[in-house]
């Protein structure tokens, strides 16, 4: 190995050490703009906002690459922080808790020689270790194209009942005329001058204020093929681009019982490129907040209102309209065993929660009771007050004190004013008020 290669290898090992430490320096809470004690609802709301603002389709072509990186970071942060178990691991150990086995901080599937070849043009046993020379020129392409990730907003009703929807999509497909060659059938391409047939070029990438590093990027002239056709030899349909834009109607099926964060994968529906298996379009479900129901796993909860008569005497009526439009009728007779309903009492309705995916089972519905008292106009008739006093339990004076003061009070006070009062004027020396000086008491 030459001294130059040894120097490059040291740089690579140093970069590996930095790569090992830097993921743990990434604060997933900061990615979503949250504090570490944020609730799950706040995490979901922040993800929804960040995903929409950083989506690659929302920015110009020049900013798309940065937006894609940010969007993937936002999605990864939400995937971890929205899951209680993953969030607990992250809070305890950082992102290192999710890393697979590695070589000094590098992913296990990273080929050291491949990375050297891309960074420094070396390979084949690093040039001198196994007697190999430089790798053959030509682009290195992944066997599978990149996936496209998008947030998809759904209502709780759609998650309860399931949903199938169709939409028109534009995607790049291999040109049917030239079969992805980019040129006419009998024409031959010439070597790309810009990359000298390698399909890759060296570029500079900013890594900080005043700092740049060299990186290998796909040649813009030949799109990574290493060769280009003359204008007269280019395919008339794709103009040498090898792919054309096509509209296609795609269908999304959301199974009933799906939840926030579930992914709907349309396999192989991403953009096509020659010599590549197309990636997938992935939709991540974002659940909209519901005005009536709240969800926790397979269970639902909702607030219901009963009047004072129903709380005391029982009732039998439809309390709420479910997500599929059915009315939920509850018969709650009064008896000595269950007693009157209290504000905050909970009525559990088994089997009326969210459905489990691929099952006929359902979670439970929890109805939280609010007791509505009659307004002040109802008690303006004195005879009603007297009847209530006769029917309701008599109050018991259980507080005993040697001195009792009858005080005035303010009705309908606001608890927000609690603690907002002044602590009172500070004590002032009477002598100072008269302009004199404090005197010592004589013995």
Tab-separated table of C-alpha atoms in Angstrom:
chain	number	residue	atom	x	y	z
A	1	UNK	CA	0.000	0.000	0.000
A	2	UNK	CA	1.392	3.387	-0.954
A	3	UNK	CA	1.800	6.246	1.512
A	4	UNK	CA	-1.027	8.067	-0.249
A	5	UNK	CA	-3.348	5.105	0.215
A	6	UNK	CA	-2.317	4.759	3.858
A	7	UNK	CA	-3.156	8.415	4.390
A	8	UNK	CA	-6.558	7.917	2.734
A	9	UNK	CA	-7.221	4.871	4.892
A	10	UNK	CA	-6.459	6.871	8.049
A	11	UNK	CA	-8.860	9.554	6.853
A	12	UNK	CA	-11.526	6.906	6.250
A	13	UNK	CA	-11.073	5.449	9.732
A	14	UNK	CA	-11.301	8.914	11.228
A	15	UNK	CA	-14.482	9.530	9.194
A	16	UNK	CA	-15.811	6.204	10.463
A	17	UNK	CA	-15.257	7.291	14.052
A	18	UNK	CA	-17.087	10.536	13.353
A	19	UNK	CA	-19.926	8.615	11.686
A	20	UNK	CA	-20.169	6.450	14.767
A	21	UNK	CA	-20.535	9.403	17.121
A	22	UNK	CA	-22.555	11.813	15.032
A	23	UNK	CA	-25.869	9.849	14.892
A	24	UNK	CA	-26.077	10.011	18.669
A	25	UNK	CA	-25.539	13.766	18.477
A	26	UNK	CA	-28.725	14.077	16.427
A	27	UNK	CA	-31.560	15.179	18.717
A	28	UNK	CA	-34.788	13.681	17.365
A	29	UNK	CA	-36.776	16.030	19.578
A	30	UNK	CA	-35.022	18.996	17.944
A	31	UNK	CA	-35.764	17.551	14.483
A	32	UNK	CA	-39.495	17.871	15.284
A	33	UNK	CA	-39.067	21.059	17.345
A	34	UNK	CA	-40.204	19.403	20.595
A	35	UNK	CA	-39.160	19.307	24.219
A	36	UNK	CA	-38.162	15.949	25.694
A	37	UNK	CA	-41.352	15.751	27.782
A	38	UNK	CA	-43.675	16.254	24.789
A	39	UNK	CA	-46.842	14.151	24.766
A	40	UNK	CA	-47.747	11.681	21.994
A	41	UNK	CA	-50.350	14.122	20.715
A	42	UNK	CA	-47.711	16.868	20.492
A	43	UNK	CA	-45.335	14.473	18.685
A	44	UNK	CA	-48.032	13.637	16.135
A	45	UNK	CA	-48.931	17.281	15.598
A	46	UNK	CA	-45.284	18.319	15.184
A	47	UNK	CA	-44.653	15.474	12.711
A	48	UNK	CA	-47.674	16.429	10.646
A	49	UNK	CA	-46.495	20.029	10.445
A	50	UNK	CA	-42.852	19.155	9.724
A	51	UNK	CA	-43.710	16.481	7.132
A	52	UNK	CA	-45.858	18.877	5.146
A	53	UNK	CA	-43.339	21.744	5.280
A	54	UNK	CA	-40.349	19.565	4.304
A	55	UNK	CA	-42.010	17.454	1.613
A	56	UNK	CA	-39.875	17.408	-1.572
A	57	UNK	CA	-42.880	18.268	-3.729
A	58	UNK	CA	-43.298	21.556	-1.851
A	59	UNK	CA	-39.898	23.029	-2.859
A	60	UNK	CA	-38.086	23.925	-6.053
A	61	UNK	CA	-35.824	21.593	-7.995
A	62	UNK	CA	-32.648	23.138	-6.523
A	63	UNK	CA	-33.816	22.480	-2.948
A	64	UNK	CA	-35.308	19.030	-3.527
A	65	UNK	CA	-32.280	16.988	-2.461
A	66	UNK	CA	-32.035	18.820	0.883
A	67	UNK	CA	-35.804	18.514	1.375
A	68	UNK	CA	-35.670	14.749	0.802
A	69	UNK	CA	-32.990	14.395	3.496
A	70	UNK	CA	-34.988	16.516	5.919
A	71	UNK	CA	-38.208	14.635	5.161
A	72	UNK	CA	-36.539	11.282	5.852
A	73	UNK	CA	-35.116	12.677	9.120
A	74	UNK	CA	-38.574	13.870	10.186
A	75	UNK	CA	-40.107	10.477	9.328
A	76	UNK	CA	-37.392	8.618	11.258
A	77	UNK	CA	-37.815	10.898	14.285
A	78	UNK	CA	-41.575	10.304	14.301
A	79	UNK	CA	-41.175	6.540	13.866
A	80	UNK	CA	-39.112	6.382	17.077
A	81	UNK	CA	-40.771	9.051	19.244
A	82	UNK	CA	-44.348	7.905	18.515
A	83	UNK	CA	-43.597	4.380	19.755
A	84	UNK	CA	-43.418	4.144	23.560
A	85	UNK	CA	-40.877	1.301	23.570
A	86	UNK	CA	-38.619	2.862	20.932
A	87	UNK	CA	-38.832	6.245	22.627
A	88	UNK	CA	-37.787	4.730	25.949
A	89	UNK	CA	-34.765	3.109	24.254
A	90	UNK	CA	-33.854	6.370	22.530
A	91	UNK	CA	-34.126	8.407	25.738
A	92	UNK	CA	-31.833	5.935	27.482
A	93	UNK	CA	-29.224	5.229	24.784
A	94	UNK	CA	-29.799	7.567	21.876
A	95	UNK	CA	-29.771	6.373	18.276
A	96	UNK	CA	-27.090	3.796	19.095
A	97	UNK	CA	-29.909	1.651	20.489
A	98	UNK	CA	-31.179	1.110	16.934
A	99	UNK	CA	-27.886	0.434	15.175
A	100	UNK	CA	-27.139	-3.021	13.835
A	101	UNK	CA	-23.805	-4.743	14.376
A	102	UNK	CA	-21.100	-2.544	12.919
A	103	UNK	CA	-17.443	-2.278	12.138
A	104	UNK	CA	-16.159	0.578	14.221
A	105	UNK	CA	-19.351	2.549	13.747
A	106	UNK	CA	-19.978	1.657	10.093
A	107	UNK	CA	-23.017	-0.322	9.017
A	108	UNK	CA	-22.431	-4.029	8.693
A	109	UNK	CA	-23.371	-4.109	5.017
A	110	UNK	CA	-20.902	-1.378	4.000
A	111	UNK	CA	-18.107	-2.733	1.820
A	112	UNK	CA	-14.852	-1.034	2.819
A	113	UNK	CA	-13.286	-1.474	-0.616
A	114	UNK	CA	-16.385	-0.135	-2.353
A	115	UNK	CA	-16.331	2.928	-0.133
A	116	UNK	CA	-12.625	3.471	-0.811
A	117	UNK	CA	-13.227	3.114	-4.530
A	118	UNK	CA	-15.949	5.741	-4.476
A	119	UNK	CA	-14.051	8.174	-2.238
A	120	UNK	CA	-10.497	7.809	-3.524
A	121	UNK	CA	-10.669	5.845	-6.773
A	122	UNK	CA	-9.003	2.788	-5.187
A	123	UNK	CA	-10.123	-0.825	-5.025
A	124	UNK	CA	-9.206	-4.403	-5.877
A	125	UNK	CA	-7.567	-4.998	-2.508
A	126	UNK	CA	-6.846	-1.236	-2.126
A	127	UNK	CA	-4.411	-1.078	-4.979
A	128	UNK	CA	-1.429	-2.688	-3.277
A	129	UNK	CA	-2.697	-5.166	-0.759
A	130	UNK	CA	-3.728	-7.853	-3.246
A	131	UNK	CA	-1.833	-6.579	-6.238
A	132	UNK	CA	-4.934	-5.180	-7.889
A	133	UNK	CA	-5.075	-1.955	-9.817
A	134	UNK	CA	-7.845	0.621	-10.124
A	135	UNK	CA	-11.354	-0.673	-10.578
A	136	UNK	CA	-12.662	-0.732	-14.127
A	137	UNK	CA	-14.233	2.569	-15.108
A	138	UNK	CA	-17.976	2.828	-15.295
A	139	UNK	CA	-20.866	3.798	-13.062
A	140	UNK	CA	-21.824	1.822	-10.002
A	141	UNK	CA	-25.585	1.629	-9.747
A	142	UNK	CA	-27.793	0.306	-6.992
A	143	UNK	CA	-29.769	-2.805	-7.845
A	144	UNK	CA	-32.959	-1.137	-6.621
A	145	UNK	CA	-34.209	2.404	-7.008
A	146	UNK	CA	-35.054	4.681	-4.104
A	147	UNK	CA	-38.421	4.518	-2.385
A	148	UNK	CA	-40.708	7.538	-2.385
A	149	UNK	CA	-42.260	8.371	0.999
A	150	UNK	CA	-45.327	10.572	1.465
A	151	UNK	CA	-47.614	11.388	4.423
A	152	UNK	CA	-51.268	10.451	3.890
A	153	UNK	CA	-53.964	12.121	5.975
A	154	UNK	CA	-56.847	9.939	7.117
A	155	UNK	CA	-59.826	10.463	9.406
A	156	UNK	CA	-60.726	8.227	12.325
A	157	UNK	CA	-63.856	7.189	10.440
A	158	UNK	CA	-61.705	5.944	7.542
A	159	UNK	CA	-59.470	3.995	9.907
A	160	UNK	CA	-62.554	2.486	11.571
A	161	UNK	CA	-64.288	1.412	8.350
A	162	UNK	CA	-61.296	0.982	6.048
A	163	UNK	CA	-60.834	2.837	2.782
A	164	UNK	CA	-59.989	2.226	-0.861
A	165	UNK	CA	-59.118	5.228	-2.996
A	166	UNK	CA	-57.652	5.836	-6.438
A	167	UNK	CA	-55.421	8.670	-7.568
A	168	UNK	CA	-53.503	9.688	-10.686
A	169	UNK	CA	-49.712	9.562	-10.419
A	170	UNK	CA	-46.924	10.738	-12.707
A	171	UNK	CA	-43.825	8.558	-12.857
A	172	UNK	CA	-40.804	7.940	-15.035
A	173	UNK	CA	-40.960	4.710	-17.040
A	174	UNK	CA	-38.425	3.138	-19.386
A	175	UNK	CA	-38.885	4.365	-22.932
A	176	UNK	CA	-40.747	1.766	-24.955
A	177	UNK	CA	-39.246	2.905	-28.264
A	178	UNK	CA	-35.538	2.595	-27.438
A	179	UNK	CA	-35.964	0.115	-24.543
A	180	UNK	CA	-34.010	2.422	-22.248
A	181	UNK	CA	-30.931	2.813	-24.466
A	182	UNK	CA	-31.533	6.498	-25.179
A	183	UNK	CA	-30.531	6.204	-28.851
A	184	UNK	CA	-31.707	4.748	-32.108
A	185	UNK	CA	-31.431	1.018	-32.614
A	186	UNK	CA	-28.283	0.843	-34.777
A	187	UNK	CA	-26.555	3.955	-33.478
A	188	UNK	CA	-23.616	3.794	-31.104
A	189	UNK	CA	-23.024	6.181	-28.208
A	190	UNK	CA	-19.751	7.963	-27.642
A	191	UNK	CA	-17.862	8.268	-24.389
A	192	UNK	CA	-19.029	11.089	-22.151
A	193	UNK	CA	-16.372	13.807	-22.131
A	194	UNK	CA	-17.456	15.256	-18.800
A	195	UNK	CA	-16.812	12.075	-16.777
A	196	UNK	CA	-14.493	10.291	-19.246
A	197	UNK	CA	-16.844	7.331	-19.428
A	198	UNK	CA	-16.945	6.639	-15.686
A	199	UNK	CA	-20.489	7.882	-15.162
A	200	UNK	CA	-19.363	9.568	-11.957
A	201	UNK	CA	-17.708	12.887	-11.172
A	202	UNK	CA	-15.892	14.379	-8.217
A	203	UNK	CA	-17.670	17.266	-6.548
A	204	UNK	CA	-17.356	19.397	-3.433
A	205	UNK	CA	-19.846	19.256	-0.593
A	206	UNK	CA	-20.134	21.765	2.241
A	207	UNK	CA	-19.865	20.166	5.672
A	208	UNK	CA	-19.752	23.316	7.768
A	209	UNK	CA	-18.875	27.009	7.737
A	210	UNK	CA	-15.819	27.288	5.501
A	211	UNK	CA	-15.372	23.497	5.297
A	212	UNK	CA	-15.849	21.320	2.233
A	213	UNK	CA	-15.228	17.682	1.441
A	214	UNK	CA	-14.883	15.802	-1.822
A	215	UNK	CA	-17.669	13.468	-2.876
A	216	UNK	CA	-18.496	11.279	-5.850
A	217	UNK	CA	-21.713	12.176	-7.670
A	218	UNK	CA	-23.524	10.929	-10.782
A	219	UNK	CA	-22.469	12.748	-13.923
A	220	UNK	CA	-25.098	15.267	-14.982
A	221	UNK	CA	-24.220	15.045	-18.670
A	222	UNK	CA	-24.710	11.300	-19.193
A	223	UNK	CA	-26.961	10.595	-16.156
A	224	UNK	CA	-24.498	7.963	-14.931
A	225	UNK	CA	-24.320	5.882	-18.123
A	226	UNK	CA	-20.783	6.907	-19.070
A	227	UNK	CA	-21.828	7.545	-22.677
A	228	UNK	CA	-24.054	9.888	-24.653
A	229	UNK	CA	-25.620	9.913	-28.115
A	230	UNK	CA	-25.202	12.611	-30.696
A	231	UNK	CA	-28.294	14.747	-31.213
A	232	UNK	CA	-29.170	13.051	-34.499
A	233	UNK	CA	-28.829	9.572	-32.950
A	234	UNK	CA	-30.982	10.198	-29.894
A	235	UNK	CA	-34.327	8.461	-29.470
A	236	UNK	CA	-37.125	10.611	-30.862
A	237	UNK	CA	-39.471	9.677	-28.041
A	238	UNK	CA	-37.340	10.168	-24.925
A	239	UNK	CA	-34.781	12.575	-26.470
A	240	UNK	CA	-31.932	10.501	-25.067
A	241	UNK	CA	-33.252	10.562	-21.489
A	242	UNK	CA	-34.003	6.790	-21.631
A	243	UNK	CA	-37.197	7.329	-19.648
A	244	UNK	CA	-40.451	9.155	-20.322
A	245	UNK	CA	-43.134	10.513	-18.012
A	246	UNK	CA	-46.315	8.495	-17.788
A	247	UNK	CA	-49.595	8.937	-15.948
A	248	UNK	CA	-50.932	5.962	-14.075
A	249	UNK	CA	-53.951	5.423	-11.840
A	250	UNK	CA	-52.906	3.845	-8.540
A	251	UNK	CA	-55.104	2.394	-5.823
A	252	UNK	CA	-54.530	2.668	-2.063
A	253	UNK	CA	-56.210	0.209	0.277
A	254	UNK	CA	-56.257	1.116	3.972
A	255	UNK	CA	-57.386	-1.878	6.065
A	256	UNK	CA	-59.905	-1.160	8.810
A	257	UNK	CA	-58.224	-0.904	12.181
A	258	UNK	CA	-55.099	0.743	10.753
A	259	UNK	CA	-53.424	3.285	12.997
A	260	UNK	CA	-51.232	6.370	12.970
A	261	UNK	CA	-47.808	5.630	11.476
A	262	UNK	CA	-48.849	2.489	9.565
A	263	UNK	CA	-47.300	2.323	6.103
A	264	UNK	CA	-49.135	1.510	2.880
A	265	UNK	CA	-46.602	0.194	0.360
A	266	UNK	CA	-47.178	0.233	-3.400
A	267	UNK	CA	-44.410	-2.128	-4.437
A	268	UNK	CA	-42.432	-1.177	-7.550
A	269	UNK	CA	-44.494	1.934	-8.317
A	270	UNK	CA	-41.691	4.498	-7.935
A	271	UNK	CA	-39.763	5.940	-10.890
A	272	UNK	CA	-38.148	3.446	-13.250
A	273	UNK	CA	-34.539	3.605	-14.430
A	274	UNK	CA	-32.730	1.288	-16.839
A	275	UNK	CA	-30.795	-1.565	-15.182
A	276	UNK	CA	-32.630	-0.976	-11.887
A	277	UNK	CA	-35.519	-2.531	-10.072
A	278	UNK	CA	-37.939	0.314	-9.322
A	279	UNK	CA	-38.470	1.296	-5.703
A	280	UNK	CA	-41.806	1.552	-3.935
A	281	UNK	CA	-44.187	4.384	-3.120
A	282	UNK	CA	-44.773	4.379	0.638
A	283	UNK	CA	-47.595	6.276	2.314
A	284	UNK	CA	-47.317	6.887	6.060
A	285	UNK	CA	-50.743	7.321	7.682
A	286	UNK	CA	-51.342	10.546	9.600
A	287	UNK	CA	-54.495	10.439	11.727
A	288	UNK	CA	-56.513	13.648	11.949
A	289	UNK	CA	-57.797	14.689	15.369
A	290	UNK	CA	-61.462	13.772	15.869
A	291	UNK	CA	-64.013	16.118	17.395
A	292	UNK	CA	-65.745	13.404	19.462
A	293	UNK	CA	-63.620	10.280	19.849
A	294	UNK	CA	-60.129	9.724	21.214
A	295	UNK	CA	-58.151	6.597	20.392
A	296	UNK	CA	-55.671	4.570	22.452
A	297	UNK	CA	-54.660	1.388	20.645
A	298	UNK	CA	-57.838	-0.603	19.916
A	299	UNK	CA	-59.955	1.358	22.445
A	300	UNK	CA	-62.015	4.520	21.982
A	301	UNK	CA	-63.206	7.089	24.501
A	302	UNK	CA	-65.713	9.939	24.249
A	303	UNK	CA	-67.485	12.433	26.487
A	304	UNK	CA	-71.254	12.099	26.941
A	305	UNK	CA	-73.704	14.379	28.719
A	306	UNK	CA	-76.623	13.464	31.000
A	307	UNK	CA	-78.803	15.841	32.968
A	308	UNK	CA	-79.167	15.807	36.736
A	309	UNK	CA	-82.411	13.819	36.614
A	310	UNK	CA	-80.743	11.072	34.521
A	311	UNK	CA	-77.723	10.970	36.810
A	312	UNK	CA	-79.960	10.495	39.856
A	313	UNK	CA	-82.771	8.386	38.440
A	314	UNK	CA	-81.168	6.499	35.540
A	315	UNK	CA	-81.874	6.652	31.806
A	316	UNK	CA	-82.381	4.604	28.644
A	317	UNK	CA	-81.513	6.475	25.445
A	318	UNK	CA	-79.025	6.893	22.576
A	319	UNK	CA	-75.945	8.608	24.004
A	320	UNK	CA	-73.644	8.976	21.007
A	321	UNK	CA	-73.293	8.471	17.244
A	322	UNK	CA	-70.536	6.009	16.366
A	323	UNK	CA	-67.910	6.339	13.614
A	324	UNK	CA	-69.969	4.222	11.205
A	325	UNK	CA	-73.135	6.273	11.785
A	326	UNK	CA	-74.823	3.896	14.258
A	327	UNK	CA	-76.398	5.278	17.380
A	328	UNK	CA	-75.153	3.739	20.651
A	329	UNK	CA	-78.126	3.172	22.985
A	330	UNK	CA	-77.352	2.701	26.694
A	331	UNK	CA	-79.854	1.503	29.290
A	332	UNK	CA	-78.707	2.585	32.753
A	333	UNK	CA	-81.463	1.976	35.323
A	334	UNK	CA	-81.094	3.356	38.815
A	335	UNK	CA	-80.638	0.806	41.562
A	336	UNK	CA	-79.262	0.566	45.066
A	337	UNK	CA	-76.246	-1.366	43.751
A	338	UNK	CA	-74.795	1.171	41.309
A	339	UNK	CA	-76.035	4.425	42.835
A	340	UNK	CA	-76.260	7.815	41.091
A	341	UNK	CA	-73.868	8.666	38.276
A	342	UNK	CA	-71.139	11.041	39.394
A	343	UNK	CA	-69.412	13.636	37.166
A	344	UNK	CA	-66.472	11.797	35.614
A	345	UNK	CA	-68.038	8.339	35.930
A	346	UNK	CA	-67.012	5.950	33.157
A	347	UNK	CA	-69.368	3.615	31.294
A	348	UNK	CA	-67.538	0.831	29.430
A	349	UNK	CA	-69.166	-0.646	26.322
A	350	UNK	CA	-67.289	-3.859	25.384
A	351	UNK	CA	-66.657	-4.557	21.705
A	352	UNK	CA	-67.485	-1.058	20.437
A	353	UNK	CA	-63.905	0.202	20.043
A	354	UNK	CA	-61.658	0.064	16.973
A	355	UNK	CA	-61.509	-3.158	14.955
A	356	UNK	CA	-58.362	-5.255	14.975
A	357	UNK	CA	-56.763	-5.638	11.561
A	358	UNK	CA	-57.543	-8.964	9.883
A	359	UNK	CA	-59.892	-9.942	12.707
A	360	UNK	CA	-63.511	-9.644	13.768
A	361	UNK	CA	-62.462	-8.598	17.272
A	362	UNK	CA	-62.848	-5.029	18.457
A	363	UNK	CA	-61.605	-2.957	21.350
A	364	UNK	CA	-63.841	-1.293	23.919
A	365	UNK	CA	-65.630	2.063	24.073
A	366	UNK	CA	-65.281	4.163	27.233
A	367	UNK	CA	-67.937	6.839	27.778
A	368	UNK	CA	-66.930	9.565	30.256
A	369	UNK	CA	-70.029	11.042	31.918
A	370	UNK	CA	-70.562	14.782	32.304
A	371	UNK	CA	-73.536	15.757	34.476
A	372	UNK	CA	-75.322	18.900	33.286
A	373	UNK	CA	-76.963	20.844	36.103
A	374	UNK	CA	-80.075	22.974	35.462
A	375	UNK	CA	-79.487	26.687	34.860
A	376	UNK	CA	-80.385	29.356	37.391
A	377	UNK	CA	-83.802	30.083	35.856
A	378	UNK	CA	-85.045	26.612	36.785
A	379	UNK	CA	-84.750	27.355	40.515
A	380	UNK	CA	-86.447	30.731	40.516
A	381	UNK	CA	-89.698	29.130	41.665
A	382	UNK	CA	-89.576	28.687	45.433
A	383	UNK	CA	-91.841	25.640	45.518
A	384	UNK	CA	-89.301	23.688	43.444
A	385	UNK	CA	-86.569	24.479	45.923
A	386	UNK	CA	-88.709	23.288	48.812
A	387	UNK	CA	-89.521	20.030	47.017
A	388	UNK	CA	-85.834	19.412	46.323
A	389	UNK	CA	-84.975	19.980	49.956
A	390	UNK	CA	-87.561	17.393	50.947
A	391	UNK	CA	-86.304	14.811	48.434
A	392	UNK	CA	-82.544	15.261	48.588
A	393	UNK	CA	-80.365	14.138	51.535
A	394	UNK	CA	-80.050	16.710	54.313
A	395	UNK	CA	-76.648	18.425	54.667
A	396	UNK	CA	-74.528	17.584	57.693
A	397	UNK	CA	-72.513	20.242	59.515
A	398	UNK	CA	-69.376	18.227	60.173
A	399	UNK	CA	-66.931	21.122	60.748
A	400	UNK	CA	-66.576	22.133	64.409
A	401	UNK	CA	-64.661	25.222	65.496
A	402	UNK	CA	-64.570	27.372	68.671
A	403	UNK	CA	-64.932	30.561	66.633
A	404	UNK	CA	-67.063	30.769	63.511
A	405	UNK	CA	-67.055	33.773	61.112
A	406	UNK	CA	-69.775	34.320	58.577
A	407	UNK	CA	-68.000	35.643	55.468
A	408	UNK	CA	-68.939	37.238	52.197
A	409	UNK	CA	-68.104	35.438	48.946
A	410	UNK	CA	-67.915	35.966	45.198
A	411	UNK	CA	-69.930	33.684	42.940
A	412	UNK	CA	-68.637	32.300	39.636
A	413	UNK	CA	-65.018	33.076	40.475
A	414	UNK	CA	-62.298	32.145	38.007
A	415	UNK	CA	-59.576	29.753	39.221
A	416	UNK	CA	-57.157	31.427	36.801
A	417	UNK	CA	-56.874	34.305	39.268
A	418	UNK	CA	-55.630	31.909	41.955
A	419	UNK	CA	-52.161	33.038	43.081
A	420	UNK	CA	-52.293	36.270	41.084
A	421	UNK	CA	-52.835	38.588	44.053
A	422	UNK	CA	-50.154	40.917	45.472
A	423	UNK	CA	-48.332	39.803	48.577
A	424	UNK	CA	-49.108	43.142	50.252
A	425	UNK	CA	-47.077	46.252	50.959
A	426	UNK	CA	-43.690	45.810	52.532
A	427	UNK	CA	-43.210	46.907	56.102
A	428	UNK	CA	-41.912	50.434	56.505
A	429	UNK	CA	-40.280	51.974	59.593
A	430	UNK	CA	-42.498	54.638	61.135
A	431	UNK	CA	-39.495	56.795	61.989
A	432	UNK	CA	-38.367	56.779	58.370
A	433	UNK	CA	-41.826	57.975	57.294
A	434	UNK	CA	-41.437	60.971	59.669
A	435	UNK	CA	-38.009	61.753	58.245
A	436	UNK	CA	-36.155	60.680	61.405
A	437	UNK	CA	-33.554	58.009	61.987
A	438	UNK	CA	-34.219	54.790	63.851
A	439	UNK	CA	-33.242	55.111	67.530
A	440	UNK	CA	-31.791	52.533	69.864
A	441	UNK	CA	-33.919	51.813	72.902
A	442	UNK	CA	-32.326	53.045	76.154
A	443	UNK	CA	-31.478	50.538	78.798
